[in-house]
CSV table of N, CA and C and ligand atoms in Angstrom, one decimal:
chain,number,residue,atom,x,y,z
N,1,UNK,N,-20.4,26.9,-17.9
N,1,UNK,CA,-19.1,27.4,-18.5
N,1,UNK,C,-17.9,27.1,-17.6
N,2,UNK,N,-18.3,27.4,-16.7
N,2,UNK,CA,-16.8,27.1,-15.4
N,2,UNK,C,-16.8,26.0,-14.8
N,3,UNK,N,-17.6,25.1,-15.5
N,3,UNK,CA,-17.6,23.8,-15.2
N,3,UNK,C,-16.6,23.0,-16.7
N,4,UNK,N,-17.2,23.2,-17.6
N,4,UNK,CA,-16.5,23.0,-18.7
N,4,UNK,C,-14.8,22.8,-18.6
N,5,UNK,N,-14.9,24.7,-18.2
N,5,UNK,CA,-13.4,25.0,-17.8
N,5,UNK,C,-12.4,23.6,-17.2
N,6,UNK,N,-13.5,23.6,-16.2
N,6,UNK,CA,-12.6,22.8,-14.9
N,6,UNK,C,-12.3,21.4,-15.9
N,7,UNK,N,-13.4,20.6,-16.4
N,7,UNK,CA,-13.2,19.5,-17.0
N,7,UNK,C,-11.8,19.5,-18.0
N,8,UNK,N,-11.9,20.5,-18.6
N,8,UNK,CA,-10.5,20.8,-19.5
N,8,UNK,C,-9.5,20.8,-18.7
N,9,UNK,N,-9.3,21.5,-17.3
N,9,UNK,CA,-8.2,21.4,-16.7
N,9,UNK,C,-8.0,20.5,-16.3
N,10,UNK,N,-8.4,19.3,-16.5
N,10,UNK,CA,-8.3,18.0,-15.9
N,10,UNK,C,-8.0,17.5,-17.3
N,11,UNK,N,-8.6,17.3,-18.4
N,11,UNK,CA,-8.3,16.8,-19.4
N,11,UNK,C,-7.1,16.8,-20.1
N,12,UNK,N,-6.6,18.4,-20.1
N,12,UNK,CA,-5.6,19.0,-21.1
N,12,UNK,C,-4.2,18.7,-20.4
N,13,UNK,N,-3.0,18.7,-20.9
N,13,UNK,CA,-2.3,18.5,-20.3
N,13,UNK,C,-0.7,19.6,-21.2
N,14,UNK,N,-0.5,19.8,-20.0
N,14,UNK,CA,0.9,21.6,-21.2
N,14,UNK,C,2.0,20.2,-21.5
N,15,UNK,N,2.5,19.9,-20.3
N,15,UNK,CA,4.1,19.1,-20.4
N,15,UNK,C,4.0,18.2,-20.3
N,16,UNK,N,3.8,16.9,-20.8
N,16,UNK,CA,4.0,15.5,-20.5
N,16,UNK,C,3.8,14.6,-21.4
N,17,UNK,N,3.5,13.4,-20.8
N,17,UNK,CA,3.1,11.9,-21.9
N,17,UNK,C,1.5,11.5,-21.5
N,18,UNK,N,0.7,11.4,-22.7
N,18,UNK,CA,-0.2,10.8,-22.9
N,18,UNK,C,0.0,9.1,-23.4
N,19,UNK,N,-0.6,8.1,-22.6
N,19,UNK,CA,-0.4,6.9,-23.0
N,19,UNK,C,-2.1,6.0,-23.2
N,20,UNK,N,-1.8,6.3,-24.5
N,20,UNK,CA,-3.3,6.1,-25.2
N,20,UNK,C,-3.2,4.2,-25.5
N,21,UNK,N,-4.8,4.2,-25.7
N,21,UNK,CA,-5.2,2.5,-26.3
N,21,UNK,C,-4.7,1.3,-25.3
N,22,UNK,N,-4.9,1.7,-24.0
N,22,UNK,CA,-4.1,0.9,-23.3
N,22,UNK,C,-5.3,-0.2,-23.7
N,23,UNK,N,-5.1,-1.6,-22.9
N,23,UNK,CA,-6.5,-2.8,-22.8
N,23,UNK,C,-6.6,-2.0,-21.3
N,24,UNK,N,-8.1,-2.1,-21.2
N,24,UNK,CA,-8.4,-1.7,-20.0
N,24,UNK,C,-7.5,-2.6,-19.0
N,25,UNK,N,-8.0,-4.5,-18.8
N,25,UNK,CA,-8.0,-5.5,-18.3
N,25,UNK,C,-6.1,-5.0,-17.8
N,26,UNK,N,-5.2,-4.3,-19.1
N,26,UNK,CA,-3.8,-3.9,-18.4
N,26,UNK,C,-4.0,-2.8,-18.0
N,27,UNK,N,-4.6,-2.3,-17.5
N,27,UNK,CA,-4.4,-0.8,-17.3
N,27,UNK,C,-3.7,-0.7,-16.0
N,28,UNK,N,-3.8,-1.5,-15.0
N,28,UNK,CA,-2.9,-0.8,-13.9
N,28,UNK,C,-1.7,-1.6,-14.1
N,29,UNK,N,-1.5,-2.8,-14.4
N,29,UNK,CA,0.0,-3.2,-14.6
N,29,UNK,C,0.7,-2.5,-15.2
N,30,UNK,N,0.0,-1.2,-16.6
N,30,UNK,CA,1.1,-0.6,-16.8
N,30,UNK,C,1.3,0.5,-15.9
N,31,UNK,N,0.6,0.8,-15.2
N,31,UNK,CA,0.7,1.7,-14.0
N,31,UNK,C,2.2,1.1,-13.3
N,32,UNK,N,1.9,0.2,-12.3
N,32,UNK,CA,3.1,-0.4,-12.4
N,32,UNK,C,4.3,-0.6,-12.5
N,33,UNK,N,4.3,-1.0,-13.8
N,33,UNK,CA,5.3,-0.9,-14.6
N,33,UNK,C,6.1,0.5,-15.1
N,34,UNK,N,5.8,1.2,-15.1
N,34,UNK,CA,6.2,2.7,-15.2
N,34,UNK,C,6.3,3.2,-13.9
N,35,UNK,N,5.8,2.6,-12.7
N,35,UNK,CA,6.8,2.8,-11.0
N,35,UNK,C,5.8,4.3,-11.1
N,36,UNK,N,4.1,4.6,-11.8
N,36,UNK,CA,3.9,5.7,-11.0
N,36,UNK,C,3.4,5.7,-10.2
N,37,UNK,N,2.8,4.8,-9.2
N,37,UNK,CA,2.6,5.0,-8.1
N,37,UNK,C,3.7,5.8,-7.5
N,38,UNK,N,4.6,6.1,-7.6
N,38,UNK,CA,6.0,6.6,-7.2
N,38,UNK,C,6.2,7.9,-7.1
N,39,UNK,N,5.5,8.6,-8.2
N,39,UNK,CA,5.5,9.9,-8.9
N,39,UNK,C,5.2,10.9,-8.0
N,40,UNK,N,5.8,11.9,-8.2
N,40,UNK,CA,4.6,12.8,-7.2
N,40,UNK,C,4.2,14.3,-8.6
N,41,UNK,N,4.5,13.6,-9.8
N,41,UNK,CA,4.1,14.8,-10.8
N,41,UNK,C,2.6,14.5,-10.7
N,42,UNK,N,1.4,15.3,-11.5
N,42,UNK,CA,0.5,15.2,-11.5
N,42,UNK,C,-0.1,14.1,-12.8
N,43,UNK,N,-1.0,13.0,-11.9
N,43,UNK,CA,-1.1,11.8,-12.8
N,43,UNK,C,-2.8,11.8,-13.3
N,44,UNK,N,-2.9,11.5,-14.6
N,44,UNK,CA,-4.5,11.7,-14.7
N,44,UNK,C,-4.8,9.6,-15.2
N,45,UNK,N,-5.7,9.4,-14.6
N,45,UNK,CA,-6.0,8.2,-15.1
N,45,UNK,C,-7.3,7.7,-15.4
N,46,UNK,N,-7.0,7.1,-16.8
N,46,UNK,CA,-8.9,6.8,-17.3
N,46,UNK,C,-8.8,5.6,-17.6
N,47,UNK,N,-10.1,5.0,-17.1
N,47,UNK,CA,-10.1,3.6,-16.9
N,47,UNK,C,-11.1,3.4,-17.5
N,48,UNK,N,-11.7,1.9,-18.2
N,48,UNK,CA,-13.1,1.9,-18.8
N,48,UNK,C,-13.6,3.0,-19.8
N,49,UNK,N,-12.6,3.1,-20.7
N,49,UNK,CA,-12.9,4.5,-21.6
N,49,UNK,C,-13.9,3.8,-22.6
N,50,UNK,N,-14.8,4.2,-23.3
N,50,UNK,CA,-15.0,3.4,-24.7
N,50,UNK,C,-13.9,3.7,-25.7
N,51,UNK,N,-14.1,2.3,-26.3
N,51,UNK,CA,-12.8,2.6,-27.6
N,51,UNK,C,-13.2,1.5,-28.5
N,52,UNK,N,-13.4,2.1,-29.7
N,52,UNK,CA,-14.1,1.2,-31.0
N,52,UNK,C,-13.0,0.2,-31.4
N,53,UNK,N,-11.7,0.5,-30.8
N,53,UNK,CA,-10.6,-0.9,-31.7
N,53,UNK,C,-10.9,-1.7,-30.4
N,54,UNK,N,-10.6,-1.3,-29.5
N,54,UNK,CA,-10.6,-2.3,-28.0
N,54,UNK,C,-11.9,-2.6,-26.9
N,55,UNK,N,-12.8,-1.8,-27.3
N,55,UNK,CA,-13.9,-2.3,-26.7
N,55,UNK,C,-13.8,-1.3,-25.1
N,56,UNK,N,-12.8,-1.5,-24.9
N,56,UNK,CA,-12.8,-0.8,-22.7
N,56,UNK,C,-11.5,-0.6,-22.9
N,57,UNK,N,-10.9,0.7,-23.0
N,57,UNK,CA,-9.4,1.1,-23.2
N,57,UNK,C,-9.3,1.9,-21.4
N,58,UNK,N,-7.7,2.1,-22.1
N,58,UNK,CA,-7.2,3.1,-20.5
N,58,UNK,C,-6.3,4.6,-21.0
N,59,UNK,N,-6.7,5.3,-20.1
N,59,UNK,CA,-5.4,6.1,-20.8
N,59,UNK,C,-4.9,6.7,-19.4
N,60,UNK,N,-3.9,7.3,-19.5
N,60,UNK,CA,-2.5,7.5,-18.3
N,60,UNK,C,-2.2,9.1,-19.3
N,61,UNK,N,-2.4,10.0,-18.7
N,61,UNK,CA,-1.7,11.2,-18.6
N,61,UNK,C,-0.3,11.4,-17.4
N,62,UNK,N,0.3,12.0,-17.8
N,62,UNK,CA,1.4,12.4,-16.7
N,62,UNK,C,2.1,13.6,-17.2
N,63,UNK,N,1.7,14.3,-16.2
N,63,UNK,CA,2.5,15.9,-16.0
N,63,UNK,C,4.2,15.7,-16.8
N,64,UNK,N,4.6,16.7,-17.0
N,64,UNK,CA,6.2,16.3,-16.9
N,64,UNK,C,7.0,15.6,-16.6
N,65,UNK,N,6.8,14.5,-17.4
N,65,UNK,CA,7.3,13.1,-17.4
N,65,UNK,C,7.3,12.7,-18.7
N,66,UNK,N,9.1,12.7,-19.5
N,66,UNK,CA,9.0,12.1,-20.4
N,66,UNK,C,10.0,11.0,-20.4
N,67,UNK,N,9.2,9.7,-20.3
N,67,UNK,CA,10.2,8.6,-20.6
N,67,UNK,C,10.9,8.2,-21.7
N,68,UNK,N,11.9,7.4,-21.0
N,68,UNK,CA,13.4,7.4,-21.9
N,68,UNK,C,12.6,5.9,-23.2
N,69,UNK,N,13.1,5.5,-23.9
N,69,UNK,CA,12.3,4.1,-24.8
N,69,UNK,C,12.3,3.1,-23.6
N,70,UNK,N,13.5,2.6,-22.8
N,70,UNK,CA,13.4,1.9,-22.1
N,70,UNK,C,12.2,1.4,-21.3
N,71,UNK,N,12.1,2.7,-20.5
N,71,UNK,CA,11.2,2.6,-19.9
N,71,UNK,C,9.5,1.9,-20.4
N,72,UNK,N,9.6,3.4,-21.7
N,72,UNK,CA,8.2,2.8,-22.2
N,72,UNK,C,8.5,1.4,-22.8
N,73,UNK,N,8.9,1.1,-23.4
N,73,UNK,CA,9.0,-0.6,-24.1
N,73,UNK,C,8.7,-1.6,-23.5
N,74,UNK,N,8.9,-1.0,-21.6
N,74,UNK,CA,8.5,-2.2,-21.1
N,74,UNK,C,7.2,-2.7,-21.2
N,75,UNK,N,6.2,-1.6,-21.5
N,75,UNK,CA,4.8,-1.7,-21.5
N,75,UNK,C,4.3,-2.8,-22.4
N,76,UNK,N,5.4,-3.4,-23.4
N,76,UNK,CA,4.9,-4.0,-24.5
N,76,UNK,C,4.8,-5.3,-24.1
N,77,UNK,N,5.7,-5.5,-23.1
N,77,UNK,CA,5.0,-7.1,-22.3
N,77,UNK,C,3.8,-7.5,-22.4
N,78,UNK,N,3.5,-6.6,-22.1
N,78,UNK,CA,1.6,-6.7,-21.2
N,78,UNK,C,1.0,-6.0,-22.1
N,79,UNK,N,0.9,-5.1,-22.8
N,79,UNK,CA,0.0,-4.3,-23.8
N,79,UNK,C,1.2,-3.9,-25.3
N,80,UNK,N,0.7,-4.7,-25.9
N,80,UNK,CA,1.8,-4.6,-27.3
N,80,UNK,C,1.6,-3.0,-28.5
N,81,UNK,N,0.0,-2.5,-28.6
N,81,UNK,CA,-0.1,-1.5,-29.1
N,81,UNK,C,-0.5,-0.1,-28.5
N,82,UNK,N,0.2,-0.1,-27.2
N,82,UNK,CA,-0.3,1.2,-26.9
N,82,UNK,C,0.3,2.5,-27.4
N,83,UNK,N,0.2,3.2,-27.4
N,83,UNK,CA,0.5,4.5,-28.3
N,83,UNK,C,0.8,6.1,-27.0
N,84,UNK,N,2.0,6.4,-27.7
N,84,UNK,CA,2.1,7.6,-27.3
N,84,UNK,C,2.3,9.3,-27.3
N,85,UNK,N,1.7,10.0,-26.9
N,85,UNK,CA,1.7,11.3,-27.2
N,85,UNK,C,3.1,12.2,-26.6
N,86,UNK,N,3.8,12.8,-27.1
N,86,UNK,CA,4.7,13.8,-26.5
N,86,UNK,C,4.1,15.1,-26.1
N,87,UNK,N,3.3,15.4,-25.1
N,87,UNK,CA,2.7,17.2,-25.3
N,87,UNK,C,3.3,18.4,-24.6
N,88,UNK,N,4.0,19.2,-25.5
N,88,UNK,CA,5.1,20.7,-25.0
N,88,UNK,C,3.9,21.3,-25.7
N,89,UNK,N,4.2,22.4,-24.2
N,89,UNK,CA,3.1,23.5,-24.5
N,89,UNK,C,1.7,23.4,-24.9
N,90,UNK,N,0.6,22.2,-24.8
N,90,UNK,CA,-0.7,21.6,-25.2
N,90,UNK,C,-0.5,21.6,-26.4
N,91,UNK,N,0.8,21.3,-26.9
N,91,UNK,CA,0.7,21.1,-28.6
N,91,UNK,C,1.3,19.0,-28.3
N,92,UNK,N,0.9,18.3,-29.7
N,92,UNK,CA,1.3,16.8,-29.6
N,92,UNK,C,2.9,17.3,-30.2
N,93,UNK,N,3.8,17.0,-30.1
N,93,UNK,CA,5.4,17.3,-30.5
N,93,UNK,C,5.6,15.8,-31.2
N,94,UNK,N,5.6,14.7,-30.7
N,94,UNK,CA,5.8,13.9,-31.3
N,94,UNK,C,4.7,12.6,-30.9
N,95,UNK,N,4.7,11.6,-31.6
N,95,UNK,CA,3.6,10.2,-31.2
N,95,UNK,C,4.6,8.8,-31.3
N,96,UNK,N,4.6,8.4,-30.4
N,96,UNK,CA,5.2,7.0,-30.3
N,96,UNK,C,4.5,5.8,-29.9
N,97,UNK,N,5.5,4.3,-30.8
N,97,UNK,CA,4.3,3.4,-30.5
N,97,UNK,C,5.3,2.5,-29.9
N,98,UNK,N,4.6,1.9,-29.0
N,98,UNK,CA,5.4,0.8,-28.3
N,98,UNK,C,6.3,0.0,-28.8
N,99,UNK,N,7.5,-0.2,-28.7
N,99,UNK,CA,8.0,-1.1,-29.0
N,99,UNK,C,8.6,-2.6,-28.6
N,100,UNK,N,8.8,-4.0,-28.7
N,100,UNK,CA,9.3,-4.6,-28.1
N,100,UNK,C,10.7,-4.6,-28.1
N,101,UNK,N,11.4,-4.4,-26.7
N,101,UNK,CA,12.5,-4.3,-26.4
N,101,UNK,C,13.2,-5.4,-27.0
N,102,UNK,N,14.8,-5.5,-27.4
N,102,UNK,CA,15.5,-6.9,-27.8
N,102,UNK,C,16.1,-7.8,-25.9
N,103,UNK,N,16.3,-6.8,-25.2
N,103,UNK,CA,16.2,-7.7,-24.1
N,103,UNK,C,15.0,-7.0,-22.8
N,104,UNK,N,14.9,-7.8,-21.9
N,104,UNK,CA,13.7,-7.9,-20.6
N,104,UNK,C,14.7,-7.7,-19.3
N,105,UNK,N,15.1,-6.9,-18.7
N,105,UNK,CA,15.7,-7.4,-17.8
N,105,UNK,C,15.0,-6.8,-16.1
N,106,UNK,N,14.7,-7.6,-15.3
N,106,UNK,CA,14.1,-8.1,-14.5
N,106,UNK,C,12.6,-7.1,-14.4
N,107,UNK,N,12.0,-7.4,-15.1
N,107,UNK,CA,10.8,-7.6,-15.1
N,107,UNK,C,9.6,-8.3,-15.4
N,108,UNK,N,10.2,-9.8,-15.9
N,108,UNK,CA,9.5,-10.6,-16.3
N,108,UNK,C,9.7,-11.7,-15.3
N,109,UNK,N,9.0,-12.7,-14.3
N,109,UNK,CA,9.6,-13.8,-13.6
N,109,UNK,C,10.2,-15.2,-14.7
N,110,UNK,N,10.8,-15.7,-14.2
N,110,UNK,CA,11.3,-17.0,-15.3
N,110,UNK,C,10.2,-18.2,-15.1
N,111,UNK,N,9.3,-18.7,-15.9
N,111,UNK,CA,8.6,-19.9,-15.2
N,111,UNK,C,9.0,-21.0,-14.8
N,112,UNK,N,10.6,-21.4,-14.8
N,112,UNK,CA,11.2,-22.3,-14.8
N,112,UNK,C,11.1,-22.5,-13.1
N,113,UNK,N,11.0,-22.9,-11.9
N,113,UNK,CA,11.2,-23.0,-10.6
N,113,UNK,C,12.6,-23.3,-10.3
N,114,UNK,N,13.0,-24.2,-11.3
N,114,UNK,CA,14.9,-24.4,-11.0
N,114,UNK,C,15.7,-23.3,-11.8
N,115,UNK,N,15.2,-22.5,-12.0
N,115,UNK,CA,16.3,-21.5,-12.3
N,115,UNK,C,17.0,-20.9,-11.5
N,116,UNK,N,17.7,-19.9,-11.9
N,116,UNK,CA,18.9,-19.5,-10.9
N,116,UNK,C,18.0,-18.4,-10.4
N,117,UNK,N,17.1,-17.8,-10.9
N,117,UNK,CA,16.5,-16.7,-11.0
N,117,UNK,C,15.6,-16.3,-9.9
N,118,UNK,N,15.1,-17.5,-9.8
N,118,UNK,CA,14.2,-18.2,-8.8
N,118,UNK,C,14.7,-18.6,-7.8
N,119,UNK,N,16.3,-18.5,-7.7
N,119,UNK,CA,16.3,-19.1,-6.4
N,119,UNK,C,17.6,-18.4,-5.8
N,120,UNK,N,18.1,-17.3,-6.7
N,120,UNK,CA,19.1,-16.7,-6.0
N,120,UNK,C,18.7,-15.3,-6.4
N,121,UNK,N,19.3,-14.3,-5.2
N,121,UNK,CA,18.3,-12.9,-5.7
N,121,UNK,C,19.1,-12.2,-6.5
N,122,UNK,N,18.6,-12.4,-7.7
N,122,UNK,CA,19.2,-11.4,-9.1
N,122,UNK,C,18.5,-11.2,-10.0
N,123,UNK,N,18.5,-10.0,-10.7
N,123,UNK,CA,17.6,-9.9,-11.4
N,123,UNK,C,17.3,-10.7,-12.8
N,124,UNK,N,16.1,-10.9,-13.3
N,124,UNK,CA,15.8,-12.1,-14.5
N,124,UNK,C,16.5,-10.7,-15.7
N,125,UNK,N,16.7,-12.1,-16.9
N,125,UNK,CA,17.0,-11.4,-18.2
N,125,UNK,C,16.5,-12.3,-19.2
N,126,UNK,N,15.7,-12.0,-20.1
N,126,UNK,CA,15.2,-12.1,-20.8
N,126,UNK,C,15.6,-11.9,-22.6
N,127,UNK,N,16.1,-12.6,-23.5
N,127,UNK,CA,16.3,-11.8,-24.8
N,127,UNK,C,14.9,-12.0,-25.5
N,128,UNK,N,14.3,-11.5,-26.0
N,128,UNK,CA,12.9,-11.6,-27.0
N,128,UNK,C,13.5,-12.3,-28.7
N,129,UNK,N,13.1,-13.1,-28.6
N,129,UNK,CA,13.3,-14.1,-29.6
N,129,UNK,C,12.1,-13.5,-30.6
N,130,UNK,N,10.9,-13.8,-30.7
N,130,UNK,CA,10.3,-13.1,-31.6
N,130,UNK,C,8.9,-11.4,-31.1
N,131,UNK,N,9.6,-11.2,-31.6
N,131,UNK,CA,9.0,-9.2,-31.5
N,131,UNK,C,7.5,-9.3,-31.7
N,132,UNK,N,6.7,-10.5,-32.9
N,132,UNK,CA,5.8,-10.2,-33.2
N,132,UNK,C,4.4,-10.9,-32.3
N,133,UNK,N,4.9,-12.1,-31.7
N,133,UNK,CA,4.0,-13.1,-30.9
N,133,UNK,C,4.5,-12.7,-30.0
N,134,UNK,N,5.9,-12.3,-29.5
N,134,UNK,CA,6.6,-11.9,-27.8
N,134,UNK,C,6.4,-13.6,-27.4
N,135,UNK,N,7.6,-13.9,-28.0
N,135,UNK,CA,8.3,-14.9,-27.4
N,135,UNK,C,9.9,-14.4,-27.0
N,136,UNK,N,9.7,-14.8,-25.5
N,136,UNK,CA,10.9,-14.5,-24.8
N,136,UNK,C,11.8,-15.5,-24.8
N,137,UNK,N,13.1,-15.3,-24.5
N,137,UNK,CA,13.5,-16.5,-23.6
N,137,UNK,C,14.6,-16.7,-22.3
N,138,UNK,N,15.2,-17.1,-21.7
N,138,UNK,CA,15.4,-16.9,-20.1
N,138,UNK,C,17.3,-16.8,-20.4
N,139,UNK,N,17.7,-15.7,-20.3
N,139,UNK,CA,19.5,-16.1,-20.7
N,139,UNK,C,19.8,-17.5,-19.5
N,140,UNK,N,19.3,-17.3,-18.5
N,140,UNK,CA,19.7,-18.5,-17.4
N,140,UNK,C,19.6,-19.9,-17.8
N,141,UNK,N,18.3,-20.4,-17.9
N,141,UNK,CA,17.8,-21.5,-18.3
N,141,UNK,C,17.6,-21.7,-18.8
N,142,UNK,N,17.5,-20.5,-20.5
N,142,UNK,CA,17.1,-20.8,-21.9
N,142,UNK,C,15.4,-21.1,-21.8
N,143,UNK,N,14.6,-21.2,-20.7
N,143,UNK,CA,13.5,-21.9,-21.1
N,143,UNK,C,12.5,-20.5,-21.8
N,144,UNK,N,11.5,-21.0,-23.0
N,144,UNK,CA,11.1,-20.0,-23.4
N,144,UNK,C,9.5,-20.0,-23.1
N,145,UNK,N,9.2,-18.5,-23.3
N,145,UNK,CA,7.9,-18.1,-22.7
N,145,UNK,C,7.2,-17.2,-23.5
N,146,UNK,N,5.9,-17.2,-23.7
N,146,UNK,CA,4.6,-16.6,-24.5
N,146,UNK,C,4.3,-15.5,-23.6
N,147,UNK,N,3.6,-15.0,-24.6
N,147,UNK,CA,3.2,-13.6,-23.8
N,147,UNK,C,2.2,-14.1,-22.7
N,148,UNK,N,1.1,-15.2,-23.2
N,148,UNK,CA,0.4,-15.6,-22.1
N,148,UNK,C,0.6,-16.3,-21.1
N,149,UNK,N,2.3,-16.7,-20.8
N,149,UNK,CA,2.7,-17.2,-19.5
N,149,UNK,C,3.4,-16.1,-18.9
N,150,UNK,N,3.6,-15.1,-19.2
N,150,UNK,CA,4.7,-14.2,-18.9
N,150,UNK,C,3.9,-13.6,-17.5
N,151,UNK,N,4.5,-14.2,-16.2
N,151,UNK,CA,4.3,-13.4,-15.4
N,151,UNK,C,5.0,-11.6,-14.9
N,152,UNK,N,4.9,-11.1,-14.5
N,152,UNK,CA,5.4,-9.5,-14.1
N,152,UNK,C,5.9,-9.9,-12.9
N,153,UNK,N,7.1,-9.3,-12.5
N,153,UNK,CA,8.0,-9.0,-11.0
N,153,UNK,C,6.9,-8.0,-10.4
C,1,ZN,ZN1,15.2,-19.1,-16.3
């Protein structure tokens, strides 16, 4: 019974964001990418979950931490359908789904090697050309990029 307990206190969460359906294979870039290594709220992290749409999912709890769209949208780089919980007081308040941002700004590298981007220190910008494949492309050098060349800063 007081084992149970404990497992729930680990599981349940009063104030924060649940970020469900990650790909496992992303799971720590969106770590990352949301800068929680940084955090010092309380972080729950599950790796290798089973999940019937994805095969090996991830999920990311965080204490009192509700991010702005910004923030989360960046996730859609690297994981396009992950999903979010809002939880006040262990109740879900709202669910949000990732969305792709209309611009990237420095967190995507440019693949271009002669860009400016690449070679003077400022940050990359990106506008997203199409939302549904995540084709980007570079405001500097115009060159454009797939989700599967898109490296992460
Ligand atoms: Zn560029």
């Amino acid at each position: 019974m007081s084992e149970n307990k404990q497992e729930l206190q680990v599981a349940a969460l009063k104030n924060g964001t649940v970020i469900d359906h990650i790909p496992s294979e992303k799971l720590f870039t969106v770590v990352s990418l949301l800068g929680l290594e940084h955090m010092t709220t309380n972080i729950t992290i599950g790796f290798n979950l089973d999940s019937k749409k994805l095969g090996k999912k991830g999920i990311i709890k965080i204490a009192d931490k509700f991010f702005c769209d910004e923030e989360i949208n960046r996730i859609s780089v690297v994981a396009p359908h992950v999903k979010l919980n809002i939880i006040r007081d262990y109740e879900v308040v709202e669910k949000k789904e990732v969305r792709m941002p209309d611009e990237l700004k420095g967190i995507v590298k440019c693949a271009n090697p002669k860009c400016i981007t690449n070679n003077e220190p400022m940050a990359t910008l990106f506008h997203v050309i199409d939302k549904d494949s995540c084709v980007i492309k570079c405001h500097y050098c115009e060159k454009e990029q797939k989700r599967e060349d898109i490296t992460i800063i």
